[in-house]
XYZ file of C-alpha atoms in Angstrom:
580
model
C -15.729 19.246 -51.084
C -16.423 20.356 -47.705
C -19.773 19.887 -46.669
C -19.138 22.545 -43.711
C -19.816 26.425 -43.847
C -16.315 28.072 -43.489
C -17.639 29.325 -40.266
C -18.132 25.716 -39.155
C -14.778 24.491 -40.286
C -13.129 27.250 -38.548
C -14.870 26.636 -35.139
C -14.145 22.866 -35.660
C -10.210 23.329 -36.501
C -10.122 26.021 -33.598
C -11.414 23.039 -31.318
C -8.175 21.102 -31.828
C -5.870 21.403 -29.073
C -1.849 21.436 -29.416
C -1.469 20.176 -26.133
C -3.765 18.689 -22.621
C -5.740 16.340 -25.170
C -7.731 13.352 -24.107
C -5.014 11.220 -25.804
C -2.246 12.579 -23.564
C -4.187 12.303 -20.519
C -4.733 9.030 -21.094
C -1.332 7.978 -21.506
C -0.460 10.544 -18.336
C -2.411 8.417 -16.045
C -0.874 5.096 -17.318
C 2.626 6.694 -16.574
C 1.519 7.775 -13.135
C 0.066 4.570 -12.337
C 3.007 2.957 -13.493
C 4.823 5.278 -10.981
C 6.478 7.190 -13.325
C 6.902 10.862 -12.646
C 7.122 13.439 -15.530
C 7.038 16.861 -16.844
C 4.483 18.133 -19.080
C 5.615 20.328 -22.068
C 8.517 21.028 -20.583
C 9.418 23.993 -22.759
C 13.460 23.871 -21.954
C 13.313 20.572 -23.795
C 13.698 20.903 -27.502
C 10.502 20.435 -29.077
C 8.271 20.400 -26.013
C 7.825 16.809 -25.814
C 4.336 15.772 -24.574
C 6.172 14.324 -21.421
C 9.567 14.483 -19.963
C 11.185 11.946 -17.682
C 14.511 14.429 -17.051
C 16.105 11.535 -14.669
C 16.372 9.326 -17.634
C 16.714 11.686 -20.165
C 13.450 10.217 -22.178
C 10.995 12.500 -24.022
C 7.952 11.221 -25.085
C 5.094 12.212 -27.780
C 1.707 10.892 -28.338
C 0.685 11.730 -32.161
C -2.715 11.877 -33.636
C -2.616 10.095 -36.987
C -4.046 13.077 -38.757
C -1.918 16.030 -37.906
C 1.537 14.148 -38.207
C 0.913 12.072 -40.907
C 0.923 8.422 -40.071
C 0.920 6.399 -43.325
C 0.981 9.539 -45.568
C 2.369 8.272 -48.957
C -1.122 6.240 -48.196
C -3.650 8.789 -46.539
C -2.661 11.676 -48.466
C -5.055 11.305 -51.118
C -7.884 10.983 -48.612
C -7.836 14.639 -48.569
C -10.354 15.914 -51.484
C -10.438 19.647 -50.715
C -7.818 22.290 -50.027
C -5.399 19.646 -50.493
C -2.595 22.017 -51.306
C -2.863 23.538 -47.709
C -3.389 20.383 -45.791
C -0.307 18.618 -48.110
C 1.970 21.320 -47.122
C 0.854 21.811 -43.763
C 0.875 18.193 -42.670
C 4.556 17.449 -44.292
C 5.588 20.259 -42.942
C 4.721 18.504 -39.227
C 6.374 15.150 -40.752
C 9.293 17.078 -41.324
C 9.424 19.067 -37.859
C 9.016 15.578 -36.158
C 12.122 14.613 -37.746
C 14.007 17.642 -36.921
C 13.143 17.245 -33.606
C 13.803 13.605 -32.946
C 17.184 14.306 -34.460
C 18.050 17.101 -32.366
C 17.127 15.561 -29.079
C 18.783 12.921 -30.079
C 22.248 14.641 -30.710
C 21.558 16.211 -26.910
C 21.404 12.604 -25.402
C 17.809 12.292 -25.208
C 15.711 8.997 -26.307
C 12.896 9.753 -27.991
C 9.278 7.633 -28.140
C 6.684 8.145 -30.445
C 3.400 6.629 -29.880
C 0.422 6.934 -32.382
C -2.727 7.735 -31.153
C -4.325 4.146 -32.117
C -1.176 2.318 -30.545
C -2.009 4.156 -27.250
C -5.774 3.344 -27.039
C -5.288 0.092 -28.580
C -2.152 -1.412 -26.909
C -1.081 1.238 -23.725
C 0.768 -1.799 -22.139
C 2.807 -2.132 -25.454
C 3.444 1.553 -25.117
C 4.258 1.361 -21.343
C 6.693 -1.774 -21.722
C 8.564 0.055 -24.490
C 9.604 3.054 -21.719
C 10.020 0.802 -19.046
C 12.268 -1.914 -20.442
C 14.512 1.220 -21.865
C 14.575 2.125 -18.352
C 15.430 -1.027 -16.901
C 17.535 -2.019 -20.098
C 20.837 -2.793 -17.693
C 18.817 -5.726 -16.151
C 19.409 -8.782 -17.660
C 17.087 -11.597 -19.221
C 18.771 -14.639 -16.469
C 17.904 -12.535 -13.219
C 15.077 -13.669 -10.939
C 12.113 -11.339 -10.815
C 12.798 -9.444 -7.389
C 9.230 -8.026 -6.017
C 10.599 -6.883 -3.087
C 12.898 -4.656 -5.316
C 10.326 -3.813 -7.364
C 7.697 -3.209 -4.896
C 10.618 -0.387 -2.840
C 7.870 1.805 -1.584
C 9.018 4.980 -2.541
C 10.847 4.160 -6.029
C 9.695 1.106 -7.954
C 12.745 -0.045 -9.847
C 11.292 -2.097 -12.352
C 7.416 -2.704 -13.590
C 6.229 -4.784 -16.487
C 2.710 -4.572 -17.549
C 0.996 -6.920 -20.215
C -2.472 -7.908 -21.566
C -3.263 -9.467 -18.184
C -2.940 -6.013 -16.585
C -5.684 -4.034 -17.612
C -9.037 -3.139 -16.010
C -12.246 -4.227 -17.917
C -12.993 -0.741 -18.222
C -9.376 -0.303 -19.925
C -7.548 1.220 -17.057
C -4.220 -0.090 -15.350
C -4.262 -2.171 -12.590
C -1.188 -0.501 -10.305
C 1.561 -2.780 -10.092
C 1.343 -2.640 -6.145
C -2.308 -4.573 -6.778
C -0.789 -6.748 -9.351
C 2.038 -8.156 -7.172
C -0.672 -8.268 -4.511
C -2.506 -10.847 -6.384
C 0.368 -13.246 -7.805
C 2.070 -12.951 -3.960
C -1.784 -14.174 -2.572
C -2.097 -16.690 -4.961
C 1.355 -18.399 -4.909
C 1.155 -18.549 -0.916
C -2.117 -19.901 -1.215
C -1.821 -22.068 -4.521
C -3.277 -25.568 -4.266
C -5.982 -24.703 -1.649
C -9.578 -23.158 -1.825
C -8.518 -19.622 -1.099
C -6.234 -19.250 -3.781
C -9.617 -19.283 -6.063
C -10.313 -15.559 -6.096
C -6.684 -14.778 -7.143
C -6.210 -17.787 -9.448
C -7.333 -16.342 -13.313
C -6.009 -12.793 -12.607
C -2.693 -14.153 -10.999
C -2.270 -16.843 -13.705
C -2.682 -14.283 -16.559
C 0.023 -11.830 -14.705
C 2.103 -14.312 -14.272
C 2.434 -15.090 -17.945
C 2.708 -11.668 -18.534
C 5.633 -11.203 -16.570
C 7.263 -14.048 -17.782
C 6.848 -13.278 -21.304
C 7.965 -9.749 -20.466
C 11.072 -10.543 -18.723
C 12.091 -13.849 -20.826
C 11.453 -11.842 -24.190
C 9.637 -14.878 -25.232
C 5.920 -16.553 -24.973
C 5.478 -19.822 -23.330
C 2.245 -20.352 -21.614
C 3.105 -24.284 -20.994
C 5.914 -23.127 -19.351
C 4.800 -20.256 -17.504
C 1.842 -22.699 -15.902
C 4.247 -24.805 -14.353
C 4.299 -24.605 -10.702
C 8.430 -25.021 -10.430
C 8.556 -21.933 -12.926
C 6.340 -20.062 -10.816
C 7.880 -20.520 -7.799
C 11.591 -19.947 -9.310
C 10.720 -16.538 -10.815
C 9.351 -14.942 -7.471
C 11.311 -17.007 -5.143
C 12.213 -13.919 -2.863
C 8.526 -13.947 -1.787
C 9.410 -17.529 0.009
C 13.230 -15.965 1.096
C 11.159 -13.913 4.213
C 11.361 -14.797 7.849
C 7.515 -15.124 8.510
C 6.469 -17.666 5.921
C 2.865 -18.495 6.202
C 1.876 -21.585 7.925
C 1.960 -24.956 5.977
C -0.512 -27.171 8.064
C -2.858 -24.266 9.457
C -5.134 -24.881 12.238
C -7.337 -21.688 11.401
C -7.474 -19.154 8.713
C -7.974 -15.430 8.978
C -7.750 -12.272 7.250
C -5.664 -9.272 8.088
C -7.463 -5.566 7.515
C -5.856 -2.418 8.048
C -2.829 -4.932 8.361
C -0.254 -2.319 8.970
C 2.926 -4.136 9.469
C 1.488 -7.250 10.316
C 1.124 -7.173 14.221
C -2.082 -9.210 14.312
C -0.731 -11.754 11.312
C 2.329 -12.213 13.727
C 0.219 -13.051 16.700
C -2.266 -15.585 14.872
C 0.757 -17.457 12.968
C 2.379 -17.841 16.238
C -0.879 -19.460 16.879
C -0.989 -21.798 14.074
C -2.978 -19.445 11.650
C -2.974 -18.954 8.098
C -3.541 -15.198 6.388
C -5.157 -15.805 3.185
C -5.757 -12.008 2.679
C -4.296 -8.785 3.732
C -5.163 -4.881 3.267
C -3.105 -2.210 3.859
C -3.271 1.042 1.716
C 0.114 2.705 2.848
C 2.929 2.355 0.608
C 5.784 1.961 3.306
C 4.089 -0.405 5.275
C 2.981 -2.414 2.363
C 6.770 -2.271 1.741
C 7.793 -3.758 5.212
C 4.872 -6.559 5.143
C 6.242 -7.691 1.678
C 10.091 -7.959 3.130
C 8.665 -10.109 6.430
C 5.712 -12.018 5.175
C 6.678 -12.423 1.241
C 2.876 -10.742 0.535
C 1.957 -7.478 -0.914
C -1.124 -6.409 1.004
C -3.947 -5.554 -1.375
C -4.783 -1.321 -0.873
C -7.992 0.376 -0.499
C -10.618 -2.020 1.276
C -13.255 0.527 0.265
C -13.194 -0.249 -3.159
C -15.218 -3.121 -4.464
C -12.500 -4.489 -6.370
C -10.506 -4.755 -3.388
C -13.158 -6.796 -1.823
C -13.719 -8.995 -4.841
C -10.687 -10.662 -3.485
C -11.443 -11.947 -0.180
C -12.008 -15.649 0.042
C -14.955 -17.402 1.221
C -14.989 -19.828 4.150
C -11.788 -18.218 6.778
C -12.560 -18.413 10.533
C -11.474 -14.990 11.840
C -11.819 -11.505 10.750
C -9.104 -9.200 12.082
C -8.948 -5.766 12.067
C -7.417 -2.355 13.629
C -9.526 0.035 12.448
C -9.496 4.010 12.528
C -11.588 5.772 15.218
C -14.378 7.472 13.129
C -17.638 9.062 13.964
C -20.992 8.378 12.141
C -22.722 11.372 10.924
C -26.106 9.663 11.182
C -25.515 8.226 14.794
C -28.640 8.336 16.729
C -31.004 8.526 13.897
C -31.944 4.754 14.444
C -30.763 3.692 11.122
C -28.898 0.785 12.006
C -26.344 -0.711 9.800
C -26.947 2.591 7.498
C -25.628 4.707 10.351
C -22.152 3.369 9.795
C -21.936 4.428 5.936
C -18.809 6.478 4.949
C -16.416 5.084 7.657
C -13.778 2.533 7.450
C -16.268 0.423 9.807
C -18.897 0.249 7.805
C -16.512 -1.499 4.997
C -15.234 -4.135 8.235
C -19.378 -4.705 8.954
C -20.100 -5.132 5.310
C -17.435 -7.900 4.680
C -18.289 -9.643 7.999
C -21.711 -9.356 6.583
C -20.917 -11.314 3.335
C -18.592 -13.407 4.478
C -19.732 -14.424 7.674
C -16.553 -15.414 9.658
C -16.615 -17.622 12.821
C -15.275 -14.796 14.588
C -13.598 -11.428 14.388
C -11.385 -9.597 16.660
C -10.960 -5.680 16.285
C -8.799 -3.112 17.835
C -8.932 0.471 18.547
C -7.357 3.118 20.590
C -9.401 3.526 24.526
C -10.803 6.942 23.336
C -13.624 4.839 21.584
C -15.747 4.243 24.118
C -15.984 7.782 25.140
C -15.752 9.234 21.107
C -18.639 11.084 20.105
C -20.128 11.106 23.877
C -20.391 7.086 23.572
C -22.655 7.302 20.419
C -19.688 5.954 18.631
C -19.048 2.497 20.272
C -22.938 2.203 21.094
C -23.668 2.243 17.102
C -20.643 -0.221 16.583
C -22.051 -2.752 19.165
C -25.692 -2.596 17.869
C -24.465 -3.562 14.261
C -22.683 -6.353 15.317
C -25.172 -7.575 18.060
C -28.271 -6.795 16.318
C -27.805 -6.249 12.048
C -24.934 -8.881 11.687
C -26.244 -11.067 14.719
C -23.254 -11.866 16.483
C -22.559 -12.956 20.098
C -20.253 -9.683 21.368
C -19.228 -9.539 25.023
C -18.469 -6.028 26.313
C -15.570 -4.452 24.539
C -12.677 -4.251 27.491
C -9.684 -2.468 27.677
C -6.344 -4.182 27.424
C -2.798 -3.178 28.680
C 0.188 -4.215 26.596
C 2.281 -4.044 29.406
C 0.781 -6.975 31.125
C 1.784 -9.567 28.367
C 5.482 -9.186 28.342
C 6.231 -5.900 26.650
C 7.368 -2.677 29.016
C 4.846 -0.357 27.279
C 1.921 1.410 28.784
C -0.460 0.826 26.158
C -4.016 0.775 26.575
C -6.053 -0.457 23.482
C -9.633 -1.554 23.555
C -10.548 -4.946 21.920
C -14.155 -6.223 20.632
C -14.682 -9.910 19.846
C -17.631 -11.476 18.262
C -18.710 -15.049 17.489
C -21.096 -16.407 15.006
C -24.003 -17.459 16.930
C -23.435 -21.191 15.096
C -20.432 -21.321 17.371
C -22.630 -21.952 20.416
C -20.081 -19.294 22.284
C -22.184 -17.635 25.263
C -19.356 -16.445 27.371
C -15.953 -14.681 27.056
C -13.235 -14.083 29.361
C -10.491 -11.412 28.414
C -7.064 -12.879 28.980
C -5.360 -12.014 32.601
C -1.949 -10.756 32.850
C 0.726 -13.196 32.079
C 4.083 -11.422 32.480
C 4.313 -7.771 34.091
C 8.434 -8.059 35.271
C 9.191 -6.586 31.877
C 11.390 -2.912 31.946
C 12.986 -0.943 29.522
C 16.381 -2.909 29.928
C 15.005 -5.838 28.903
C 14.589 -4.067 25.462
C 17.602 -1.906 25.424
C 20.013 -1.881 22.740
C 22.825 -4.261 23.715
C 25.426 -1.978 21.760
C 26.099 1.793 21.513
C 23.702 3.276 19.192
C 24.450 5.645 16.408
C 24.790 9.818 17.303
C 21.930 10.520 15.261
C 19.537 9.051 18.029
C 21.224 11.844 20.451
C 19.346 14.872 21.041
C 21.469 18.517 20.187
C 21.822 20.763 22.983
C 19.546 23.342 21.106
C 16.887 20.823 20.945
C 17.387 19.641 24.631
C 16.781 23.589 25.383
C 13.513 23.662 23.638
C 12.062 20.904 25.024
C 13.227 22.133 28.710
C 11.421 25.372 27.756
C 8.356 23.822 26.461
C 7.606 21.451 29.391
C 8.491 25.072 31.536
C 5.632 26.826 29.897
C 2.994 24.217 30.296
C 4.225 23.170 33.816
C 3.379 27.019 34.485
C -0.037 26.570 33.587
C -0.675 23.644 35.486
C -0.454 21.173 32.303
C 1.791 17.794 32.400
C 2.886 17.836 28.478
C 6.250 17.662 27.770
C 9.250 15.400 27.187
C 9.656 12.235 29.607
C 12.708 10.335 30.344
C 12.035 6.321 30.638
C 14.663 4.695 33.333
C 16.274 1.351 32.954
C 13.673 -0.242 34.936
C 10.888 1.658 34.002
C 7.801 1.166 31.491
C 7.698 3.363 28.453
C 4.466 5.441 27.700
C 2.374 4.287 24.834
C 4.439 4.579 21.558
C 2.198 6.904 19.187
C 2.539 8.793 16.110
C 3.161 12.998 15.815
C 3.009 15.144 18.361
C 5.598 14.446 21.604
C 5.474 10.332 20.801
C 9.093 9.936 20.710
C 10.197 12.725 23.349
C 7.757 11.013 25.681
C 9.769 8.173 25.728
C 13.318 9.316 25.868
C 15.920 7.509 27.679
C 19.559 8.130 29.502
C 22.335 6.153 27.486
C 26.017 7.151 28.651
C 27.860 4.687 25.925
C 28.429 6.751 23.469
C 32.013 7.926 23.001
C 32.301 9.771 19.360
C 30.051 12.806 19.497
C 30.282 13.819 15.918
C 26.916 14.555 14.173
C 26.230 12.305 11.541
C 23.070 14.941 10.466
C 22.727 18.181 10.512
C 21.867 19.473 13.913
C 21.966 22.945 15.677
C 24.491 23.108 18.020
C 26.027 20.083 19.224
C 25.094 16.411 20.523
C 24.361 16.881 24.445
C 26.420 15.060 26.656
C 24.291 13.826 29.476
C 23.239 10.900 27.394
C 19.820 11.947 26.202
C 18.813 10.093 23.202
C 15.486 8.744 21.327
C 14.608 5.195 21.582
C 15.677 3.509 18.278
C 13.351 2.301 15.887
C 14.120 -1.712 17.047
C 13.292 -0.833 20.470
C 10.347 0.230 19.194
C 9.820 -2.753 17.418
C 10.697 -4.757 20.892
C 8.494 -2.554 22.724
C 5.353 -3.779 20.322
C 6.440 -7.533 20.928
C 8.366 -7.924 17.581
C 11.138 -10.372 17.410
C 14.619 -9.064 16.270
C 14.488 -11.240 13.276
C 11.364 -8.819 11.950
C 13.230 -6.715 8.640
C 13.123 -3.248 9.068
C 13.785 -1.966 5.621
C 12.575 1.498 5.635
C 13.932 5.106 6.836
C 13.769 5.596 10.677
C 10.623 7.956 10.043
C 8.542 5.698 8.110
C 9.758 3.052 11.018
C 8.826 5.180 13.911
C 5.333 5.516 12.429
C 4.834 1.993 11.280
C 5.259 0.762 15.016
C 3.709 3.500 16.592
C 0.355 2.446 14.413
C 1.000 -1.306 15.094
C -0.881 -3.497 17.611
C 1.028 -4.982 20.839
C 1.756 -8.584 19.334
C 1.566 -10.274 22.745
C -1.056 -8.915 24.082
C -3.123 -9.521 20.763
C -1.660 -12.960 21.038
C -3.281 -13.476 24.453
C -6.731 -12.551 23.231
C -6.396 -14.647 20.276
C -5.958 -17.792 22.032
C -9.082 -17.105 24.006
C -10.861 -16.407 20.784
C -9.388 -19.683 19.222
C -10.634 -21.971 22.252
C -14.113 -21.377 21.670
C -14.783 -21.840 17.912
C -15.267 -24.793 16.102
C -12.401 -25.466 14.110
C -13.726 -28.478 12.449
C -14.995 -28.204 8.487
C -18.043 -26.665 8.213
C -21.278 -25.221 5.974
C -19.708 -22.653 3.565
C -20.600 -19.185 4.049
C -19.873 -16.265 1.841
C -20.025 -17.959 -1.288
C -21.850 -15.375 -3.658
C -23.345 -13.408 -1.074
C -23.834 -9.234 -2.137
């Protein structure tokens, strides 16, 4: 007998949705976090599946137990009222599901149907069914190539297990899982592995069991097995130092300019963070480590080890909305500098090294730098000498790149003076970093684009402005390479070695015959001091962005050397443990 009135029952039944249910929203988030893009309830696909993956011809249905009749032969007797109506309705739903499955399979679709409790209780199992089907061509005896799996734009293979869930039941993104694993493997055997250890070993167990289609916890705990599973992490050009002189963390890491400089000096990176996916890919290809993502999240900060020596960060320049209100540390809340300062407060490194654009010194009429220095000196109690603008062209790269450096020392290091490095090499010109061989025609400007640049420069010249393109001679020094605006056009060069003027991209007009071209990504890498064995594994657009955002390695290295001279690298009392 129904205990609800007819009106109440009608209201309850009307509230049931046929699409956009909580269950679908939940599973949609799982798919999205796994890097799978889909269409919802695509009307052009028979049966309007809850999720459609057109590229893989996969149709996914999320079925509620009641409406789709799970264990119907047993549960049908649960209906105590209006049985004829409900039996007819649900049995018709069951038949319709079978008809939809059959028709989709005839059309070449792979159909997945997951019950509500399967999704809510074991979402990783449901996800892996889809992912394993998508990767069915991979063989079980392959090594697990993280450099292939974390491929930037499209992740070719992902795996999820019981350990890939957060405490709230949400899925840890695959990039973060690989960040945990790669940091653990590169720090295994020392105290800096501790924050990663428990989670990493669980994830490695999941990946091994799913990949090998068997469960063997004892085998997974074997170090040799772990290294063989992820051997590509150790087949990179710039592996961590085995017997480091000091340790550091790399925040806002980009493609690892700070890391390159610090490793050159004998340092070992024990934590890295970078939110840009394409930059993460370049970092992985060169250092064998996936950086953690958003450093503003407490979950990311929780993985930072204690007792490292130096904090490195090239943080963005942001105004402080509360600046001038004498709130000290709180003035910086909501900015990325706040996160840097908070990590310094918790972990108390022996020293820090911050880099920013030179405009920081005059940003917000000088209030920004005043607030930063006040926090570092007074609230965090570090010795901080006056910031200094350092030009990369004074340290062996032909690029006029001025950046402001801020360094600081913990008071127990007894540092009361600091001298920024003097120029070491001012002789380099573009000829020293120019491509040795003829470059692709795609770097040469079209005649139409040359006309546009000339007209643009003439318009600004008429107004008394100096904006516009610029040609760097072989014996000249490049302007600062930057992202956006006229970054590439301010660093054009003349190169008359091209003989085949057939366009390799869609251009207006034809390739100019004056030899006018952009610098290549490799030339930009050299302008920033990266060696030629640094892997550029992304498209040109991403490469220009990454090198334009990077620090100049030689200038960073020269300054870091002065920092290292002044800190005590012997073992000292621990800092950072349980500091909140």
